[in-house]
Amino acid sequence: MLTIKLPDGSEKNFKKPTNGYEIANSIGENLAKAAVAININGAQQDLCDEINMNADVSIITINTDEGLEIMRHTLTAQVLARALKNLYPRAKLAIGPTIDDGFYYDFSCEQQLSVDDLPAIEKEMKSIIASEAIIEKSLKTKAEVISLFKERDEKYKIDIIENSNQEKNFQIYQQGSSDFIDLCRGPHLPSLKQIGAFKLTKISGAYWKGDAQNEMLQRIYGTAWSNNKDLKKYLFKLEEAEKRDHRKLGKLMDLFHFQDEAPGAIFWHAKGWKLFQKLIDYMREQQTIAGYNEVNTPELMDRSLWEASGHWESFSEHMYTTETGDGRNFAIKPMNCPGHVQIFKQGITSYRDLPYRLAEFGKVHRYEPSGALHGMLRVRAFTQDDAHIFCTIDQVTKETIAVCELILGIYRDFGFEDVVIKFADRPKIRVGDDSIWDKAENALKNALEKTGLKYEYNPGEGAFYGPKLEFVLRDAIGRDWQCGTHQVDLNLPSRLNAKYIGEDGQKHTPVLLHRAMFGSLERFIGILIEHHAGKLPLWLSPLPVKILTITSDANEYAENVAKKLIEAGISAECDLRNEKISYKVREHSLSKIPVLLAVGHREIEEETVAIRRLGSKNQNILGLEDAINSLQEEIKSRQ
C-alpha cells in the first residue's frame, strides 16, 4: 500500500505504484485537466513518472508560476527545436533552457539567421502546436542514447551525454508520431495543446558551453505567457524598456559614453558629471543631517589587510591586484569597509562615542565577466555611497530603524514610492562561526520587525560576512531594482581587531552596520534615467533650462536671461543659432531639457519669457522674475 500525502495534509492510498495522472484524477476532474507536472518530495517530475514509495506530492497546474516555467521549457526544447529542424534539417541542436520571462535555444546552422527569419520560425512553431500532439517520455541507457543521436548526427547532444556521469535513465521526449526527439531534463507538458501565447524576440551569438574557446552558436530568444493578454502586456514593457534604455538616452542627453579601452568603466561628459555631483551633494546633505561624518580611504591597500578582513578568501576572484617593484602585493579596493575600520581604530573610542557613523563616496573596482557588463547597470568601476555604523548590540534596533527611514525617504525624493524590503540570511560561502551568524541574524530580524515595515525573505543571499536587508525599487514600468542594503556584521570588527572601551572599563568588539542607499551611484543614475525616460525632475537635471532665440536681435536679451537664472542658482545655457525655433525646440526636446524658454521681439519688449515644458506642446508667457521665482520654488521642493 502506497501512502501519498497532499499539501493540505490529507492522504491518498494506492494498492500499487501510481503516477501524477492517477493522483490528479483521484482528486478531481478539473485538477486533472489543469495538471502539467508533479512535485515528488520537492522535486519536479513528469506526470507519467512512476511513484513506488510513500511520498509527499503536489500537483503543478498550468496556471501557476511553476506551470508557466514548464510550459516555456516545453516550448523551447520541443517546439522551437523541432521547428528549427523542420526548416533547417542540417541544423545541429545544442541546449534550450528557460530564463526569466522566457526561453532560448542554442544551435548551429550553415545559414546565418537574423530577426527577419523569426516570423517564419514562429509560423512553423504554431503549426506544430496546432497538432496538439501528446508528449511521450522514455528512459534510455547511455549507450542507447548515444546511438540515437549518432544516427541523427547531433554532435552537441552526444557531447552532453558523453560528459555525463550517469549510465542510465537518460530522458528522451517525443511528440506523438513525429520522429523528432530531444534529450531533456524535463519535466514537460503532457500535451502541446496546453501551450499559451508566445513570441520570438531576438537572435544572437553564444559560445558552446559559454566558453569563448568553443564554437560560436546561434541563439534564438523568446517569451511565453499563459494567454495573449499577458503576452501583450510583457511586449509593451519590452517596448517601453527599449525607449528608456539609459545607454541610448545617455547619448542623446550627452551624459557619458563607454569604449573598449576601458571595459566596465564610464567616461563622464560635462552634463553627466554635473548629474553625478548633484546626487553626491544631495546625499551629503542628507547624511550630514543624519549624523554621518564623511571620510575618504585609499583605493590601493596591501594584500595583508584583505587577508585579515576575509575578502581575499571569499572575494579575491572579483578583485584587481598588482605587485609592486619591492615585492609587495596590493589590491584595488572592491569595498570600503576595511578602510573605515582602520579609521575607527585610530585613537581610543569610548562607548560614549557610539554609534560612530562614517560615510564615503568611495570608488571601488570589481571584476565582472565581459559578457555580464551592461551599460551603467553592471560595471567594473563604480562609486558606492557607502557608510559604516560602529555601535553596540543594543543600538542595532535604533540604528536600523533610522537607516530604513532615511533610505525610504530618499527614494521618495527620487520618485520611487513602491519599495520592497527583503531579509537575506547566510550564504553558503561565508566567514565566521554559525553562532555569530545566529546572533547577527536575530539582531537584524528583531530590529526589522520593530520598524513595523513589511518584508520578504531572500534565503541564502546575505553578504559573506553578515545578513542584510535589501531595498528593491519598482520603476515606472514595473521592473524591480535591488539598490540599497543594510547589513549587520559581527565578523569584520573582530577580524580587524576593532575595540571600544565599555562602561565597565574593558575592551569590547563593536557591531558593524554596513549601509548603502544608492548602492552604486553609476547604477542608480542608469535606473533614474530609465525610470524617468530621461525626463529628469528639474532639481536633478544637469541642464534645467535652455534659452532659445526666435530672432537674432534677441541674443542680448537671451544672454541676460541666462545670467539672471545662473545668479538665482539655476543652470542655464543659450541657443543663439540662426535656426528656426521649431528646429531648436525639437533638438533640445530630444536631449531631454526640462524647460525651454523662447525669447523674441515681444518678450524683449514685455520682459517676459515663453515657457515650454518637456513633453508639452503648450507654452505659457510669464514675466522674467516670476518665471525665475517659479523655477526656484520647483527646484527647492524637489518635485
XYZ file of C-alpha atoms in Angstrom:
639
model
C 0.000 0.000 0.000
C 1.362 3.406 -1.028
C 0.528 6.491 1.010
C 0.582 9.809 -0.855
C 0.492 12.908 1.328
C -1.038 16.043 -0.250
C -0.258 19.713 0.546
C -3.435 20.139 2.641
C -2.330 17.311 4.947
C -4.779 14.751 3.541
C -3.612 11.383 2.248
C -4.387 9.114 -0.708
C -3.705 5.382 -0.606
C -2.877 3.250 -3.665
C -2.559 -0.533 -3.807
C 0.190 -0.420 -6.447
C 2.699 2.050 -7.891
C 0.985 5.155 -9.214
C 1.792 8.382 -11.068
C 0.770 12.015 -11.305
C -2.071 11.333 -13.749
C -3.753 8.912 -11.360
C -3.250 11.136 -8.324
C -4.684 14.195 -10.091
C -7.695 12.211 -11.346
C -8.318 10.839 -7.860
C -8.548 14.399 -6.510
C -10.806 15.891 -9.181
C -11.541 16.234 -12.886
C -10.692 19.966 -13.066
C -7.328 19.399 -11.419
C -6.554 16.581 -13.822
C -7.282 18.856 -16.812
C -5.019 21.638 -15.469
C -2.182 19.333 -14.325
C 1.132 19.622 -16.161
C 3.641 18.032 -13.756
C 4.071 16.880 -10.184
C 6.337 17.667 -7.248
C 7.513 14.453 -5.593
C 9.245 15.098 -2.270
C 10.115 18.589 -3.525
C 11.451 17.543 -6.954
C 9.623 18.346 -10.198
C 8.750 15.237 -12.251
C 6.598 14.344 -15.235
C 3.026 13.227 -14.588
C 3.871 9.861 -16.152
C 6.758 9.132 -13.758
C 6.119 6.123 -11.545
C 5.813 6.615 -7.791
C 6.558 3.339 -5.996
C 7.072 4.524 -2.416
C 5.372 6.747 0.139
C 5.818 10.389 -0.822
C 4.753 13.985 -0.266
C 3.360 15.279 -3.554
C 1.723 18.351 -5.033
C 0.213 18.679 -8.489
C 1.651 21.502 -10.635
C -1.030 23.191 -12.740
C -0.681 25.287 -15.862
C -1.918 28.461 -14.099
C 0.976 28.571 -11.577
C 4.476 30.053 -11.831
C 5.912 26.526 -11.892
C 3.450 25.541 -14.603
C 4.389 28.597 -16.675
C 8.078 27.724 -16.437
C 7.361 24.140 -17.551
C 5.302 25.457 -20.468
C 8.227 27.691 -21.510
C 10.589 24.741 -21.247
C 8.351 22.612 -23.459
C 8.081 25.473 -25.943
C 11.848 25.805 -26.328
C 13.003 22.170 -26.101
C 10.115 20.604 -28.005
C 8.537 23.234 -30.257
C 11.313 25.691 -31.134
C 13.860 22.894 -31.510
C 11.540 20.889 -33.750
C 10.666 23.967 -35.845
C 14.372 24.614 -36.437
C 14.907 21.033 -37.589
C 11.852 21.224 -39.879
C 13.042 24.443 -41.516
C 16.777 23.781 -41.396
C 17.235 19.982 -41.453
C 21.027 20.231 -41.227
C 20.914 22.391 -38.096
C 22.538 20.860 -35.006
C 20.687 21.260 -31.699
C 22.504 22.236 -28.510
C 20.523 23.298 -25.416
C 17.277 25.127 -24.667
C 16.711 26.312 -21.093
C 14.177 28.709 -19.629
C 15.164 32.154 -18.373
C 13.319 34.991 -16.638
C 10.145 35.694 -18.655
C 11.038 33.292 -21.435
C 13.424 30.832 -23.046
C 16.181 30.393 -25.623
C 17.657 27.654 -27.786
C 21.269 27.323 -28.978
C 22.039 25.639 -32.283
C 24.470 25.660 -35.182
C 23.300 26.215 -38.718
C 25.012 26.657 -42.065
C 22.733 29.626 -42.699
C 23.280 32.701 -40.536
C 19.818 33.612 -39.270
C 18.577 37.106 -38.430
C 15.478 38.661 -36.859
C 13.949 38.607 -40.356
C 13.822 34.806 -40.098
C 11.920 34.759 -36.800
C 8.385 35.185 -38.254
C 8.824 32.053 -40.385
C 10.093 30.109 -37.377
C 7.142 31.360 -35.303
C 4.742 30.232 -38.046
C 6.276 26.762 -38.033
C 6.061 26.609 -34.238
C 2.355 27.484 -34.350
C 1.804 24.752 -36.913
C 3.493 22.234 -34.596
C 1.413 23.395 -31.610
C -1.803 23.099 -33.676
C -1.236 19.343 -33.883
C -1.924 19.169 -30.120
C 0.428 16.197 -30.014
C 0.892 14.176 -26.849
C 4.445 14.364 -25.458
C 5.769 10.944 -24.588
C 8.780 10.104 -22.465
C 11.139 7.141 -22.463
C 14.261 6.272 -20.475
C 17.422 5.090 -22.196
C 20.866 3.875 -21.207
C 23.935 5.901 -22.054
C 24.835 3.596 -24.933
C 21.292 3.700 -26.322
C 21.005 7.455 -26.236
C 24.450 7.973 -27.808
C 23.386 5.637 -30.611
C 20.132 7.581 -31.117
C 21.872 10.906 -31.533
C 24.712 9.491 -33.639
C 22.046 8.355 -36.117
C 20.842 11.982 -36.197
C 24.363 13.435 -36.333
C 23.654 15.634 -33.272
C 27.190 16.279 -32.015
C 26.244 18.646 -29.186
C 23.799 16.172 -27.679
C 26.484 13.470 -27.889
C 28.950 15.810 -26.142
C 26.466 16.358 -23.286
C 25.838 12.618 -22.913
C 29.496 11.565 -23.084
C 30.411 14.096 -20.383
C 27.632 12.902 -18.093
C 28.417 10.738 -15.056
C 25.155 8.784 -15.291
C 24.894 5.472 -17.146
C 21.132 5.098 -17.434
C 17.772 6.891 -17.133
C 18.520 9.460 -19.840
C 15.177 11.138 -20.586
C 14.058 11.215 -24.218
C 10.917 13.113 -25.206
C 8.940 12.590 -28.413
C 5.792 14.230 -29.839
C 3.267 11.568 -30.805
C 4.098 10.014 -34.186
C 6.724 12.646 -35.018
C 10.273 11.373 -35.444
C 11.587 14.426 -33.581
C 13.251 13.592 -30.260
C 15.178 15.609 -27.732
C 17.278 14.809 -24.702
C 15.970 16.834 -21.785
C 15.932 17.065 -18.009
C 12.136 17.709 -18.111
C 9.512 17.854 -16.950
C 7.372 18.711 -19.982
C 3.717 19.411 -20.617
C 1.689 16.256 -21.282
C 0.360 17.803 -24.497
C 1.202 20.676 -26.859
C -2.396 21.941 -26.579
C -1.540 23.358 -23.133
C 0.892 25.901 -24.623
C -0.262 29.507 -24.272
C 0.889 32.625 -26.138
C 4.471 33.203 -27.236
C 6.721 35.363 -29.397
C 10.316 35.052 -30.563
C 12.140 38.239 -29.628
C 15.740 38.260 -30.832
C 18.703 36.277 -32.102
C 22.334 36.466 -31.032
C 25.555 34.516 -30.832
C 26.543 32.250 -27.926
C 29.595 30.105 -27.304
C 29.026 26.388 -26.791
C 29.021 25.771 -23.020
C 29.614 29.505 -22.532
C 33.329 29.104 -23.243
C 34.960 31.556 -25.674
C 37.389 28.763 -26.664
C 34.466 26.795 -28.121
C 32.459 27.166 -31.301
C 30.118 30.146 -31.688
C 26.488 29.017 -31.965
C 23.310 30.899 -32.818
C 20.781 31.596 -30.073
C 17.096 32.400 -30.524
C 15.277 34.060 -27.619
C 11.565 34.051 -26.968
C 8.988 34.864 -24.341
C 5.884 32.865 -23.423
C 2.849 33.530 -21.255
C -0.379 31.831 -20.258
C -2.505 33.984 -22.568
C -2.382 36.758 -25.172
C -3.249 39.445 -22.644
C -0.174 38.671 -20.527
C 1.996 38.408 -23.648
C 0.874 41.829 -24.931
C 1.463 43.351 -21.509
C 5.008 41.973 -21.460
C 5.779 43.061 -25.023
C 4.595 46.570 -24.175
C 7.013 46.565 -21.246
C 9.807 45.482 -23.588
C 8.994 48.326 -25.964
C 8.987 50.792 -23.095
C 12.280 49.424 -21.788
C 13.793 49.880 -25.260
C 12.652 53.522 -25.359
C 14.044 54.091 -21.872
C 17.428 52.390 -22.414
C 19.858 54.567 -20.456
C 22.635 53.928 -22.973
C 20.627 55.495 -25.808
C 19.271 58.307 -23.654
C 22.715 58.960 -22.178
C 23.997 59.575 -25.698
C 21.056 61.813 -26.633
C 21.479 63.783 -23.409
C 25.279 63.933 -23.822
C 25.899 62.483 -20.351
C 28.507 59.726 -20.793
C 29.950 57.091 -23.072
C 31.750 53.729 -22.958
C 34.625 52.434 -25.065
C 36.593 49.215 -25.444
C 39.785 50.603 -23.936
C 38.081 50.816 -20.516
C 35.515 47.985 -20.322
C 33.038 48.387 -17.487
C 34.095 51.986 -16.778
C 32.350 55.251 -17.613
C 33.612 58.317 -19.443
C 31.579 61.113 -17.881
C 30.790 64.120 -20.049
C 30.263 67.557 -18.500
C 26.479 67.223 -18.150
C 26.709 63.675 -16.836
C 29.317 64.652 -14.279
C 27.094 67.510 -13.143
C 24.268 64.998 -12.602
C 26.674 62.736 -10.699
C 27.720 65.633 -8.456
C 24.075 66.595 -7.838
C 23.458 63.142 -6.406
C 26.515 63.418 -4.184
C 25.525 66.914 -2.992
C 22.035 65.667 -2.201
C 23.305 62.607 -0.343
C 25.940 64.628 1.500
C 23.193 66.931 2.791
C 21.008 64.006 3.916
C 23.886 62.203 5.634
C 25.043 65.317 7.481
C 21.528 65.772 8.882
C 21.519 62.068 9.879
C 24.787 62.387 11.835
C 27.362 60.853 9.481
C 30.937 62.066 9.119
C 32.313 61.896 5.590
C 35.768 60.331 5.148
C 37.975 59.074 2.323
C 40.162 55.971 2.240
C 42.917 54.749 -0.140
C 41.963 52.887 -3.308
C 45.099 50.718 -3.172
C 45.851 48.723 0.002
C 48.187 45.857 0.905
C 47.059 42.251 0.458
C 47.573 41.571 4.165
C 44.643 43.826 5.062
C 42.345 41.989 2.643
C 43.502 38.645 4.032
C 42.776 39.787 7.567
C 39.327 41.065 6.583
C 38.393 37.806 4.829
C 37.935 39.414 1.418
C 40.953 37.632 -0.047
C 39.479 34.259 0.829
C 35.866 34.954 -0.151
C 36.054 37.658 -2.808
C 39.505 37.518 -4.448
C 38.184 36.371 -7.840
C 36.468 39.772 -8.121
C 39.498 41.823 -7.016
C 42.094 43.598 -9.151
C 45.585 43.010 -7.788
C 49.116 44.169 -8.533
C 52.673 43.523 -7.362
C 54.996 46.490 -6.864
C 58.709 46.683 -7.571
C 59.538 45.983 -3.931
C 57.632 42.692 -3.999
C 54.520 43.830 -2.111
C 51.062 42.677 -3.246
C 48.273 45.228 -3.361
C 44.591 45.146 -4.279
C 42.401 47.921 -5.608
C 39.614 48.085 -3.086
C 36.353 46.327 -4.022
C 34.738 47.650 -0.820
C 35.274 50.498 1.636
C 34.654 48.672 4.912
C 38.227 47.608 5.871
C 39.398 51.196 5.354
C 36.648 52.532 7.607
C 37.631 50.081 10.325
C 41.171 51.496 10.162
C 39.811 54.997 10.794
C 37.734 53.715 13.714
C 40.854 52.156 15.247
C 42.789 55.436 15.373
C 42.798 56.604 18.977
C 40.703 55.194 21.799
C 36.963 55.003 21.272
C 34.621 55.008 24.239
C 31.125 53.584 24.443
C 30.075 57.218 24.810
C 31.241 57.806 21.191
C 28.898 55.155 19.833
C 27.159 54.996 17.457
C 30.096 56.157 15.316
C 28.913 56.811 11.735
C 31.319 57.107 8.794
C 30.312 57.732 5.174
C 32.324 57.740 1.961
C 31.696 58.201 -1.738
C 34.332 55.567 -2.413
C 35.457 54.489 -5.870
C 35.696 50.698 -5.969
C 36.639 48.150 -8.624
C 35.276 44.639 -9.046
C 35.980 42.249 -11.871
C 32.874 41.189 -13.778
C 32.983 38.879 -16.834
C 32.783 40.886 -20.046
C 29.545 39.147 -21.007
C 27.892 40.357 -17.801
C 28.659 44.048 -18.364
C 25.598 46.139 -19.197
C 25.973 49.882 -19.564
C 25.821 51.613 -16.182
C 23.777 48.808 -14.673
C 26.686 46.345 -14.490
C 30.162 47.882 -14.417
C 33.627 47.151 -13.063
C 34.421 50.607 -11.687
C 31.799 52.404 -9.624
C 31.212 54.703 -6.677
C 29.477 53.469 -3.547
C 27.531 55.798 -1.292
C 28.934 53.677 1.461
C 28.535 54.136 5.206
C 29.506 52.147 8.283
C 27.993 52.474 11.722
C 30.003 51.178 14.692
C 27.647 50.517 17.594
C 26.745 48.204 20.448
C 24.377 45.281 20.011
C 21.756 47.251 21.967
C 21.938 50.086 19.440
C 21.277 47.892 16.376
C 17.493 48.312 16.562
C 17.522 52.118 16.804
C 20.139 52.460 14.058
C 18.287 50.035 11.769
C 15.049 51.985 12.172
C 16.904 55.228 11.378
C 18.548 53.700 8.290
C 15.230 52.361 6.982
C 13.540 55.747 7.433
C 16.457 57.539 5.766
C 16.573 55.183 2.767
C 12.815 55.186 2.156
C 12.655 58.986 2.441
C 15.471 59.375 -0.084
C 13.822 57.011 -2.553
C 10.606 59.064 -2.332
C 12.560 62.185 -3.275
C 13.669 60.419 -6.462
C 10.165 59.290 -7.379
C 10.258 55.724 -6.042
C 7.225 55.027 -3.863
C 6.997 51.257 -4.392
C 9.830 49.696 -2.364
C 10.096 46.088 -1.141
C 12.397 45.180 1.762
C 13.942 41.697 1.745
C 15.708 39.917 4.597
C 18.685 37.928 3.276
C 20.352 35.390 5.579
C 23.663 33.457 5.490
C 25.068 32.341 2.117
C 26.930 29.070 1.533
C 30.280 30.831 1.182
C 30.827 32.944 4.301
C 33.218 33.820 7.095
C 32.551 33.395 10.810
C 31.068 30.735 13.063
C 27.393 29.773 12.893
C 26.938 31.040 16.449
C 27.986 34.526 15.308
C 25.647 34.297 12.332
C 22.788 33.262 14.620
C 23.384 36.339 16.739
C 23.681 38.696 13.751
C 20.582 37.341 12.006
C 18.495 37.533 15.170
C 19.623 41.108 15.837
C 18.755 42.265 12.324
C 15.442 40.423 12.162
C 14.330 41.754 15.538
C 15.301 45.295 14.509
C 13.421 44.967 11.215
C 10.291 43.708 12.941
C 10.369 46.676 15.323
C 10.316 49.068 12.356
C 6.833 47.779 11.597
C 7.720 47.567 7.893
C 6.597 44.651 5.752
C 9.374 42.476 4.390
C 10.071 39.322 2.409
C 12.682 36.569 2.799
C 15.578 36.124 0.374
C 17.244 32.981 1.787
C 20.978 32.441 1.292
C 21.589 35.871 -0.264
C 23.343 37.611 2.629
C 26.856 39.059 2.280
C 29.712 36.675 3.066
C 30.271 38.490 6.373
C 26.707 39.063 7.580
C 22.933 39.073 6.955
C 21.394 42.049 5.212
C 18.288 43.950 4.271
C 17.820 44.589 0.568
C 15.762 47.517 -0.660
C 14.150 46.725 -4.019
C 12.695 49.588 -6.061
C 9.931 49.161 -8.618
C 10.239 51.562 -11.524
C 7.671 53.249 -13.762
C 7.210 50.182 -15.987
C 7.144 47.609 -13.192
C 10.754 46.408 -13.179
C 12.466 45.644 -9.859
C 15.913 47.006 -8.979
C 17.803 45.979 -5.858
C 19.656 49.108 -4.692
C 20.111 49.889 -1.011
C 21.420 47.464 1.602
C 21.758 47.408 5.382
C 23.946 44.667 6.881
C 24.801 43.503 10.367
C 28.412 42.343 10.683
C 29.824 40.678 13.793
C 32.790 39.231 11.903
C 34.845 42.058 10.389
C 35.393 44.161 13.567
C 36.747 41.081 15.325
C 38.930 40.017 12.396
C 40.470 43.504 12.200
C 40.751 43.866 15.988
C 38.447 46.871 16.340
C 37.687 47.648 20.003
C 35.986 50.262 22.130
C 36.145 50.857 25.888
C 32.886 49.861 27.515
C 31.174 51.297 30.568
C 32.937 48.601 32.593
C 36.366 49.903 31.504
C 37.050 46.765 29.459
C 37.637 46.400 25.704
C 34.681 45.257 23.620
C 34.176 44.491 19.917
C 31.635 46.771 18.236
C 28.886 45.681 15.903
C 29.448 46.987 12.385
C 26.455 48.042 10.295
C 27.183 48.383 6.566
C 24.793 50.742 4.802
C 24.373 51.891 1.202
C 21.376 53.750 -0.196
C 22.053 54.094 -3.914
C 24.438 51.153 -3.773
C 26.325 52.258 -6.865
C 25.875 55.882 -7.932
C 26.529 54.903 -11.529
C 23.907 52.163 -11.493
C 21.403 54.363 -9.679
C 21.806 57.070 -12.338
C 21.118 54.442 -15.013
C 17.977 53.364 -13.137
C 16.900 57.002 -12.700
C 17.277 57.729 -16.405
C 15.187 54.679 -17.326
C 12.575 55.291 -14.602
C 12.021 58.872 -15.802
C 12.593 58.005 -19.504
C 15.260 60.736 -19.487
C 12.769 63.380 -18.292
C 14.586 64.079 -15.034
C 12.937 66.350 -12.469
C 14.038 69.962 -12.671
C 16.098 69.751 -9.463
C 18.068 66.769 -10.813
C 18.560 67.800 -14.409
C 22.181 68.703 -15.222
C 20.857 71.455 -17.510
C 17.381 72.511 -16.340
C 16.873 75.426 -18.726
C 17.754 76.306 -22.303
C 17.004 79.782 -23.688
C 16.147 79.773 -27.379
C 16.169 82.899 -29.533
C 13.386 83.344 -32.060
C 15.179 86.220 -33.819
C 18.844 87.198 -33.897
C 18.178 90.565 -32.264
C 17.055 88.667 -29.129
C 20.593 87.399 -28.452
C 21.482 90.037 -25.876
C 18.184 89.570 -24.025
C 18.663 85.769 -24.018
C 22.116 86.124 -22.509
C 20.700 88.454 -19.855
C 18.006 85.868 -19.030
C 20.693 83.173 -18.687
C 22.768 85.403 -16.407
C 19.816 86.027 -14.075
C 18.954 82.325 -13.956
C 22.542 81.404 -13.075
C 22.639 84.135 -10.387
C 19.475 82.524 -8.963
C 21.270 79.159 -8.777
C 19.648 77.642 -11.877
C 21.943 76.209 -14.580
C 21.066 77.617 -17.986
C 22.506 77.928 -21.495
C 21.552 79.891 -24.599
C 20.969 78.643 -28.119
C 21.700 81.700 -30.282
C 21.987 79.885 -33.585
C 20.272 81.254 -36.654
C 17.852 78.321 -36.872
C 14.057 78.106 -36.866
C 12.580 77.992 -33.363
C 10.760 74.725 -34.214
C 14.113 73.103 -35.076
C 15.649 74.255 -31.791
C 12.660 73.050 -29.774
C 12.795 69.611 -31.385
C 16.546 69.248 -30.907
C 16.537 70.213 -27.213
C 13.413 68.158 -26.531
C 15.238 65.091 -27.849
C 18.102 65.855 -25.449
C 15.527 65.956 -22.600
C 15.975 69.589 -21.445
C 13.122 70.069 -18.910
C 12.378 73.748 -19.604
C 12.771 75.719 -22.840
C 12.455 79.500 -22.717
C 11.790 81.118 -26.097
C 12.521 84.850 -26.492
C 11.823 87.218 -29.374
C 10.570 90.762 -30.039
C 7.537 90.544 -27.737
C 9.484 89.003 -24.846
C 12.126 91.740 -25.099
C 9.507 94.494 -25.023
C 7.491 92.969 -22.166
C 10.458 91.461 -20.218
C 8.834 88.055 -20.363
C 9.720 84.533 -21.461
C 7.671 81.899 -23.306
C 7.927 78.713 -21.268
C 7.607 75.302 -22.880
C 7.864 72.146 -20.711
C 9.383 68.917 -21.998
C 6.635 66.737 -23.447
C 4.122 69.582 -23.778
C 3.099 71.440 -26.938
C 1.706 74.345 -24.950
C 3.658 77.371 -23.810
C 2.968 79.965 -21.125
C 4.065 83.575 -21.096
C 5.447 84.752 -17.755
C 7.331 87.779 -16.532
C 11.034 87.002 -16.241
C 11.179 87.473 -12.461
C 8.023 85.390 -11.962
C 9.455 82.626 -14.144
C 12.711 82.560 -12.178
C 10.888 82.520 -8.825
C 8.636 79.695 -10.017
C 11.574 77.595 -11.170
C 13.417 78.233 -7.893
C 10.422 77.017 -5.882
C 10.105 73.908 -8.008
C 13.779 73.044 -7.556
C 13.621 73.718 -3.829
C 10.578 71.446 -3.375
C 12.257 68.608 -5.380
C 9.042 67.959 -7.277
